[in-house]
Coordinates of C-alpha atoms in Angstrom, one line a residue:
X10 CA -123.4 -190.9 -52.6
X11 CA -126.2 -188.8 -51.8
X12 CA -128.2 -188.9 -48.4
X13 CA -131.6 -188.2 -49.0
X14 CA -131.7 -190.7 -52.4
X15 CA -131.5 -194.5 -52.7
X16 CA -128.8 -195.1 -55.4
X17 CA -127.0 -198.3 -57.0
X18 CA -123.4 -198.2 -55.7
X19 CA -120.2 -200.4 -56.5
X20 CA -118.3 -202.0 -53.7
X21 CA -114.6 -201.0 -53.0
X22 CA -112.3 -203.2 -53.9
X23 CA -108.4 -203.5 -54.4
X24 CA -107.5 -202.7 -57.9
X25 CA -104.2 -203.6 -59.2
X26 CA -102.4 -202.2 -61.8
X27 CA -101.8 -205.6 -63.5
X28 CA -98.7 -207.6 -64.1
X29 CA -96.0 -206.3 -67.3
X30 CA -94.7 -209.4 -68.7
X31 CA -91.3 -209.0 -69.8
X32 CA -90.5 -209.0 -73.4
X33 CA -89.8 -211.9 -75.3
X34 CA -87.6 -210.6 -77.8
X35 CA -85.0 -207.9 -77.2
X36 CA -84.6 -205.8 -80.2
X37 CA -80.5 -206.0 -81.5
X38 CA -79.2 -202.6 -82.4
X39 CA -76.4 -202.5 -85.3
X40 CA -72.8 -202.9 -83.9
X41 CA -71.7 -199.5 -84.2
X42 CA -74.8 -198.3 -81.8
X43 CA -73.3 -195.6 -79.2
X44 CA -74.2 -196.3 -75.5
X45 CA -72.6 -194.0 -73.5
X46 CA -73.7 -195.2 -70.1
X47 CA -72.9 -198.6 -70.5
X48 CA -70.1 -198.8 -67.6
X49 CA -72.3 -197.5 -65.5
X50 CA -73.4 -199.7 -62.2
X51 CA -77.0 -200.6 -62.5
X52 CA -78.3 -200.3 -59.2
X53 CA -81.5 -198.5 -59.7
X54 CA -83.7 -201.7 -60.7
X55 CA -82.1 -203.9 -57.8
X56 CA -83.1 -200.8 -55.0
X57 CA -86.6 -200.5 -56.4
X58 CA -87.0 -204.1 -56.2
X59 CA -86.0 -204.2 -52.8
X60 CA -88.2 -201.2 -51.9
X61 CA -91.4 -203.1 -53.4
X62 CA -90.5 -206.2 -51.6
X63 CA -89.6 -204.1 -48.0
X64 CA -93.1 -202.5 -48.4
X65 CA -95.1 -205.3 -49.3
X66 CA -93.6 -207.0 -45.6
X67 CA -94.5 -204.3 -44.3
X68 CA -98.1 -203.9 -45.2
X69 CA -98.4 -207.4 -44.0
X70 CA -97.0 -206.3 -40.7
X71 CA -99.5 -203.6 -40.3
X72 CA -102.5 -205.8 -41.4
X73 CA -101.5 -208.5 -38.5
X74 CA -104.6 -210.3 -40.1
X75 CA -104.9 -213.0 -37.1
X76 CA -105.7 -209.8 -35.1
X77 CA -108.9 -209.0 -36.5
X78 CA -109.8 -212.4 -38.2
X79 CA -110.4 -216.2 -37.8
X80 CA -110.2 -216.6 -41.4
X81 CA -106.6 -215.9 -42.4
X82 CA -104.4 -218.0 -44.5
X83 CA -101.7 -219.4 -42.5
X84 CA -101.5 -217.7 -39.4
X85 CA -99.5 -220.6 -37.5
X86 CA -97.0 -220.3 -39.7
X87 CA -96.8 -216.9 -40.8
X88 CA -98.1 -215.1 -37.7
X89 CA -98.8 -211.8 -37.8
X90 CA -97.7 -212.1 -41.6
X91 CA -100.7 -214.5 -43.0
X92 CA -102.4 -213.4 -45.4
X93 CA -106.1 -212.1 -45.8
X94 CA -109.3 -215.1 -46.4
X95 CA -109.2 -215.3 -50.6
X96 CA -112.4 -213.7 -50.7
X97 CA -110.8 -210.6 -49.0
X98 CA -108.0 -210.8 -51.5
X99 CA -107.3 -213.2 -53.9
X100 CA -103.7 -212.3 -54.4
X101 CA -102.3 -213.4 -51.2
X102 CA -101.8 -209.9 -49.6
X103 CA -103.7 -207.6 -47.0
X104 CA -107.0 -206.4 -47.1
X105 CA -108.2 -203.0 -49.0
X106 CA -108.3 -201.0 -45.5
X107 CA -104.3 -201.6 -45.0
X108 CA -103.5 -200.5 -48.1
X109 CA -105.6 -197.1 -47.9
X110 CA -104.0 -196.8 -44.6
X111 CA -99.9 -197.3 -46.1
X112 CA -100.9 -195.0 -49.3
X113 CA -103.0 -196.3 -51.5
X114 CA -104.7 -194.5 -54.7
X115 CA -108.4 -194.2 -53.3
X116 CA -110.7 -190.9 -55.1
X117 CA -112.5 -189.9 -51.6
X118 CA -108.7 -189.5 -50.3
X119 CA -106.9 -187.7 -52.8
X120 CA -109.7 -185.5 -54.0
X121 CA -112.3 -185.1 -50.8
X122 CA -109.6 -185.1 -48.6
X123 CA -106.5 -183.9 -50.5
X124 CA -104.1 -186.4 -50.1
X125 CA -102.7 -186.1 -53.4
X126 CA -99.2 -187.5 -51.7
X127 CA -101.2 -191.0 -52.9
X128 CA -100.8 -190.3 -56.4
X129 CA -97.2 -191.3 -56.0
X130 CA -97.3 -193.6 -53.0
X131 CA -99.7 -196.2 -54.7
X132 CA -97.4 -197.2 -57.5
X133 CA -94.9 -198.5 -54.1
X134 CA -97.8 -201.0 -53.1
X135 CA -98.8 -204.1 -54.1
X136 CA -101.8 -206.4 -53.4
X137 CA -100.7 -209.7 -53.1
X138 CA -97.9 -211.9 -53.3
X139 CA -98.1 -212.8 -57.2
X140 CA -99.0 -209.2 -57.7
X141 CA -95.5 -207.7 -56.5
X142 CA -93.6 -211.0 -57.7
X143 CA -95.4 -210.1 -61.5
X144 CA -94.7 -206.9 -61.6
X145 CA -90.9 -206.7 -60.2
X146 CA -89.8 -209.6 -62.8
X147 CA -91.3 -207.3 -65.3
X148 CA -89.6 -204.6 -64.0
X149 CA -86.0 -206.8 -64.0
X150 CA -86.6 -207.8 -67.7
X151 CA -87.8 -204.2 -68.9
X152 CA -85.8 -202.0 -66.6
X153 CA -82.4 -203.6 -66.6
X154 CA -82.2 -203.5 -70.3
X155 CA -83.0 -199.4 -70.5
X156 CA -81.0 -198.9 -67.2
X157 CA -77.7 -200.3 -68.9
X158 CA -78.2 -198.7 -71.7
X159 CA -79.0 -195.0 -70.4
X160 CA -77.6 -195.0 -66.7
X161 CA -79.8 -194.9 -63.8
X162 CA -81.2 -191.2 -63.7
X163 CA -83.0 -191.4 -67.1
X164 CA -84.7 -194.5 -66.3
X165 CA -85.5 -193.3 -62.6
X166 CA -87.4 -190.2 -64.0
X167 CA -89.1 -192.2 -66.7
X168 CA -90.0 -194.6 -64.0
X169 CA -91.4 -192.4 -61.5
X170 CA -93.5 -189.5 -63.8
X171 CA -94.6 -192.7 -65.7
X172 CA -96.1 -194.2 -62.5
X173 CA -97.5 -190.9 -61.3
X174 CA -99.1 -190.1 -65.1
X175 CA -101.2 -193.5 -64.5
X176 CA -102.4 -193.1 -61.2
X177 CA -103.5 -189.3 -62.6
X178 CA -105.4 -190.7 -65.1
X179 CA -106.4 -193.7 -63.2
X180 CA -107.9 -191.0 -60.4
X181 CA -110.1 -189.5 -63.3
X182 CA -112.2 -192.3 -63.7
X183 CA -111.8 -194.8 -61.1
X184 CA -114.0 -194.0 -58.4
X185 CA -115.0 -196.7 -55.8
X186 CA -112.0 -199.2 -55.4
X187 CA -108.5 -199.0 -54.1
X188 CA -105.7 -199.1 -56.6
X189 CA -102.4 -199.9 -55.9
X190 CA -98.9 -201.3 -58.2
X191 CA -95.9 -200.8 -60.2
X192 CA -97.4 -201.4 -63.8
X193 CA -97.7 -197.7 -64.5
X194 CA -94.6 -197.4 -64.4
X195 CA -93.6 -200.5 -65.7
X196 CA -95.6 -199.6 -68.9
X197 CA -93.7 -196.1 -69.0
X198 CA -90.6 -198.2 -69.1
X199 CA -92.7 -199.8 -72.4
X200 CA -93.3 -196.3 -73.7
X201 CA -90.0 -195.2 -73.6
X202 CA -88.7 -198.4 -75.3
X203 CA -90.8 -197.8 -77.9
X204 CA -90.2 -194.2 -78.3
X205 CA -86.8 -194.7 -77.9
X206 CA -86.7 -197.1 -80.8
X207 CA -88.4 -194.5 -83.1
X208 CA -86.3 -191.5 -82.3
X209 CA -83.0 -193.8 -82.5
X210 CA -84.1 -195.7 -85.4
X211 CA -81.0 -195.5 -87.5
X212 CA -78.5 -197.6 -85.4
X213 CA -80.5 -200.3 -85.2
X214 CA -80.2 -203.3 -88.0
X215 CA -83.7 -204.5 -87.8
X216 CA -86.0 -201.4 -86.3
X217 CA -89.4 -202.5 -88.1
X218 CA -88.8 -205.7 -86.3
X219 CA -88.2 -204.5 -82.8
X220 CA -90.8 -202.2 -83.1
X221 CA -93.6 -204.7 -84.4
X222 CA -92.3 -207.3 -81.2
X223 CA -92.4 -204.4 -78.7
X224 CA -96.3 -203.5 -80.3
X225 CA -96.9 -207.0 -80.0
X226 CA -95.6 -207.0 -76.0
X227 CA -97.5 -203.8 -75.4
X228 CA -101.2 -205.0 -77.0
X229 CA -101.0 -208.0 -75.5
X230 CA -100.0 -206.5 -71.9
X231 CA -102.8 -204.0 -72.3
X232 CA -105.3 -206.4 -73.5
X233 CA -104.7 -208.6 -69.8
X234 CA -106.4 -205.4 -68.5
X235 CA -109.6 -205.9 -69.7
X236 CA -109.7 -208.4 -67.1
X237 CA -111.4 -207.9 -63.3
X238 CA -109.5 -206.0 -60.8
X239 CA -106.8 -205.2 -63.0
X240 CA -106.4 -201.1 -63.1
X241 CA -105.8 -200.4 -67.2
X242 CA -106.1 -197.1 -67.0
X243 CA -103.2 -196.4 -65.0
X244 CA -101.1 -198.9 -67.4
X245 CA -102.4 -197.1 -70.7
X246 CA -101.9 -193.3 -68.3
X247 CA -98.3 -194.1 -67.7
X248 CA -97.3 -195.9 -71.1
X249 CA -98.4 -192.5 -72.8
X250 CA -96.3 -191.0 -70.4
X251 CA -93.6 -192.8 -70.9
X252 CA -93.6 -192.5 -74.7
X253 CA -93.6 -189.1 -74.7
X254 CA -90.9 -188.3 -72.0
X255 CA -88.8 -191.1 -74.1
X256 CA -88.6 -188.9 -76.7
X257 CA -87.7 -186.0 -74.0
X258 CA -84.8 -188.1 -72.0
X259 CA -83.7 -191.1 -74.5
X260 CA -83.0 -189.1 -77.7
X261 CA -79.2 -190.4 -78.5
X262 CA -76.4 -187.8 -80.6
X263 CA -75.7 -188.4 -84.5
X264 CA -73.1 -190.4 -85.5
X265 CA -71.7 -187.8 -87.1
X266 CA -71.4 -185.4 -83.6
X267 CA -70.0 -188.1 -82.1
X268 CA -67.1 -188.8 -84.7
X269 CA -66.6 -185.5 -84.7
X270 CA -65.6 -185.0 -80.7
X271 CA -64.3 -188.4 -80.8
X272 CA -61.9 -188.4 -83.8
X273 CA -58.3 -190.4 -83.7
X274 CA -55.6 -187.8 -84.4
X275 CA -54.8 -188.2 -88.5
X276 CA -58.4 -189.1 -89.1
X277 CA -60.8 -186.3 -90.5
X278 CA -64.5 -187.3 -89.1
X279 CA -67.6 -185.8 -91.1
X280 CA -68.8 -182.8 -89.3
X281 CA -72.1 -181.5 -88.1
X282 CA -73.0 -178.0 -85.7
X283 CA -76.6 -180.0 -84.5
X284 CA -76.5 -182.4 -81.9
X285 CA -79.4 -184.3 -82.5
X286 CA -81.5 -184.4 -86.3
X287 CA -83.6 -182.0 -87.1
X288 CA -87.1 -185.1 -86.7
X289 CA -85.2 -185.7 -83.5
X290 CA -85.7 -182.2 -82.1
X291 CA -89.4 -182.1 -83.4
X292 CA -90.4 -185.4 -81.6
X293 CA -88.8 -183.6 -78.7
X294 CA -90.4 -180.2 -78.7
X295 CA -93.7 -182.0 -79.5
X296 CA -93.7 -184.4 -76.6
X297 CA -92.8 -181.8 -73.8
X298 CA -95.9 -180.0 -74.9
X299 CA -97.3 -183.1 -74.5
X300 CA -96.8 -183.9 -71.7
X301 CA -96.8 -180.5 -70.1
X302 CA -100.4 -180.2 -71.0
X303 CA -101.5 -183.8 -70.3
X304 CA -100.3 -183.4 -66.9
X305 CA -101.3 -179.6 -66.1
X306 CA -105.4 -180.9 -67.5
X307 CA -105.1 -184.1 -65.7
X308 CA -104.1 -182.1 -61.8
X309 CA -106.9 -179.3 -62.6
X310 CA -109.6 -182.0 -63.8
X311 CA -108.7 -184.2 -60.9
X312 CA -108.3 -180.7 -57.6
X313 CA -112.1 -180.1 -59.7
X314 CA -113.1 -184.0 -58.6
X315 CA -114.3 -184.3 -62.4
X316 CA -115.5 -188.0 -63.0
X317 CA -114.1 -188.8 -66.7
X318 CA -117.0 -191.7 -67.0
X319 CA -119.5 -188.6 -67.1
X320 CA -117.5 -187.8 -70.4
X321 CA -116.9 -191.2 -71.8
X322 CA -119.6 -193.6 -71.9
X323 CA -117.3 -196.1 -73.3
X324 CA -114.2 -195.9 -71.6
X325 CA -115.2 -198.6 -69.1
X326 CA -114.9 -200.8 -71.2
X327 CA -110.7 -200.2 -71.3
X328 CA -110.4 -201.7 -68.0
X329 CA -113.2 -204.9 -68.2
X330 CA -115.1 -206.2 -70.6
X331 CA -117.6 -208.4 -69.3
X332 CA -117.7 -211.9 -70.5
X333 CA -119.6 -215.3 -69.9
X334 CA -116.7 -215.8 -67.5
X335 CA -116.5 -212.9 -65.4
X336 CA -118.7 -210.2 -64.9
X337 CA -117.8 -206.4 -64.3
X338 CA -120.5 -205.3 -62.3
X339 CA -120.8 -204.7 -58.8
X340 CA -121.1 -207.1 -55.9
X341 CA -123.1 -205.5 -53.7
X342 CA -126.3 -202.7 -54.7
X343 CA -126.6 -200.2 -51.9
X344 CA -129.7 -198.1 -50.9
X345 CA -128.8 -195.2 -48.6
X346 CA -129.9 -193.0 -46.4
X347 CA -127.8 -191.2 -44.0
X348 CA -125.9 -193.5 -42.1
X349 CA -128.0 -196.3 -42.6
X350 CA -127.0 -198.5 -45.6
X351 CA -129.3 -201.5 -47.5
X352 CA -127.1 -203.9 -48.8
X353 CA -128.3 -206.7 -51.4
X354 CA -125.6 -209.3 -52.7
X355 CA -126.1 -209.5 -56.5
X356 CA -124.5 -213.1 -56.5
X357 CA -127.0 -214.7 -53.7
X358 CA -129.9 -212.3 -53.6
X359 CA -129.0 -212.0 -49.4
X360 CA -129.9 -208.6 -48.2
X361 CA -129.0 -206.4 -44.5
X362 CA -129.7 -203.5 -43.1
X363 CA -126.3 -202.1 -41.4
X364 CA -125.2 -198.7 -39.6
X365 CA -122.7 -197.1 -40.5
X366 CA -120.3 -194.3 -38.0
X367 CA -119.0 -192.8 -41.8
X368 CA -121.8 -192.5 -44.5
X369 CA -119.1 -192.9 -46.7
X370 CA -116.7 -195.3 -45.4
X371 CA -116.0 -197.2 -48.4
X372 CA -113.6 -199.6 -46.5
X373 CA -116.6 -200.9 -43.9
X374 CA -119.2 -201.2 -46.6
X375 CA -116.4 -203.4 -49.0
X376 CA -116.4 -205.4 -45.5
X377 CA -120.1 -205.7 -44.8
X378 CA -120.7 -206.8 -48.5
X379 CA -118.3 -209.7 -48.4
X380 CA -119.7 -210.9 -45.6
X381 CA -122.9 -211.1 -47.2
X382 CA -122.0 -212.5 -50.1
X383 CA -119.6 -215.0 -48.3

């Protein structure tokens, strides 16, 4: 925001990386399919779970909202717990000023002030009550499945470099509100399933099935994006990342390599020298390029503070499309100069004059602006 110029400027805002509903249909591999990690304990869904849930109670506990509000919602009963007036957030949670405090993704922090450590705390956060509650029943429907099937260190990488590929991409073009959430990841954990089915296709019965349901899942998942303070390009950053690195880390052997190590004494099995099939080794090769380029671009573009709107005029329009029921633009247009800020409300025409301590503190002016549009 420059000093000496009067600008239009967006508002900050929490932006969530939206809810992953669980699939509906779970795609049936063939009865001779080979999961060789399916006696192992599944513990890694139930601890993130727990982890989410922990740090949501705790980012209530640091926003103590009856300390620095008269407008909470139920600070009799909840205390120090209640949760933030609906205008400040409508998902039941604390305000935008907590979360940048406990880690959240925000451009002026990681790039103006190199805390790139928020890249992977955001994906921990959440911004309300339904938003964690969304996103970890997604997780127990999607995760579960992969976890049982490939053991808890697969899906824990997939999980994590999923998360941190969408808050990468989500830094490269979301500049003035606060993002925070699992769905990143969650949608990585969508990416691998589906790269998982492609690379494994021959053991199941019914592949072109499961893959149309999962495409179906995935559209419709991505398509909830488009609406207001829902952070899409963190869930289309890590599904790409999870597609790729699920052809990387969920490629299963050949039947025939199994056999082979696995053969009854008497029985001749049919033998192979490869592992894996020759596609399988191609998707693989491919992907770590992938994925070794997509990230090394995406940390130089981002330590540069490149804004990806200045190269996509259209890209906007992945993460809301404004409608005759909701609108995309800001709340608040702000004229600046130095520390003093003009604020007009676009919903009730009110305009003030404030003073700032921080010509850019984001978190005061997301503050001032609901207040005058309250």
């Amino acid at each position: 925001m420059a000093r000496s110029s009067a600008r239009e400027s967006p508002m900050l805002e929490i932006k969530v990386h939206g809810n992953s509903s669980p699939p509906d249909a779970n795609p049936s591999p063939s009865s001779h399919e080979f999961k060789p990690f399916k006696d192992w304990a599944s513990w890694l869904v139930p601890a993130i779970v727990s982890i989410n849930v922990l740090l949501f109670l705790v980012s209530m506990f640091v926003n103590n909202c009856p300390a620095h509000s008269n407008k909470c919602i139920a600070p009799r009963i909840l205390k120090r717990f209640a949760f933030e007036s609906i205008k400040i957030n409508p998902l039941l949670g604390p305000s935008a000023a907590t979360l940048v405090k406990l880690g959240a993704l925000e451009y002026k922090k990681v790039v103006k002030e190199r805390q790139e450590w928020r890249i992977f705390t955001c994906m921990w956060l959440h911004a309300g009550v339904f938003h964690v509650l969304a996103n970890m029943l997604g997780l127990v429907f999607i995760g579960s499945r992969l976890e049982h099937e490939f053991g808890f260190l697969r899906i824990g990488v997939l999980y994590v470099f999923s998360g941190i590929g969408g808050s990468i991409l989500s830094s490269l073009f979301v500049r003035t509100t606060v993002s925070v959430g699992a769905s990143g990841a969650i949608f990585g954990l969508l990416g691998g399933m589906l790269s998982e089915l492609l690379t494994n296709w021959t053991i199941y019965s019914n592949v072109y099935g499961a893959i149309s349901t999962l495409i179906l899942i995935i559209l419709i998942n991505i398509a909830v994006g488009i609406l207001p303070h829902v952070d899409n390009y963190a869930h289309i950053g890590g599904f790409f990342t999870g597609f790729f690195l699920g052809f990387v880390i969920l490629i299963r052997p050949q039947f025939k390599w199994i056999n082979q190590k696995h053969v009854p004494p008497g029985y001749i099995a049919p033998t192979t020298r490869t592992k894996y099939k020759s596609y399988q080794y191609i998707l693989l090769i491919i992907s770590l390029i992938a994925l070794l380029v997509g990230f090394v671009i995406g940390l130089i573009l981002l330590s540069r503070g490149v804004d990806g709107n200045e190269y996509c005029s259209w890209c906007h329009y992945l993460t809301c499309i404004p409608t005759p029921l909701w609108n995309c633009d800001s709340h608040c247009r702000l004229e600046q100069l130095g520390k003093q800020v003009n604020m007009t409300c676009l919903h009730n025409r009110r305009t003030g004059s404030f003073m700032l301590e921080d010509a850019h503190d984001t978190i005061e002016m997301q503050k001032l602006c609901l207040e005058l549009c309250s």
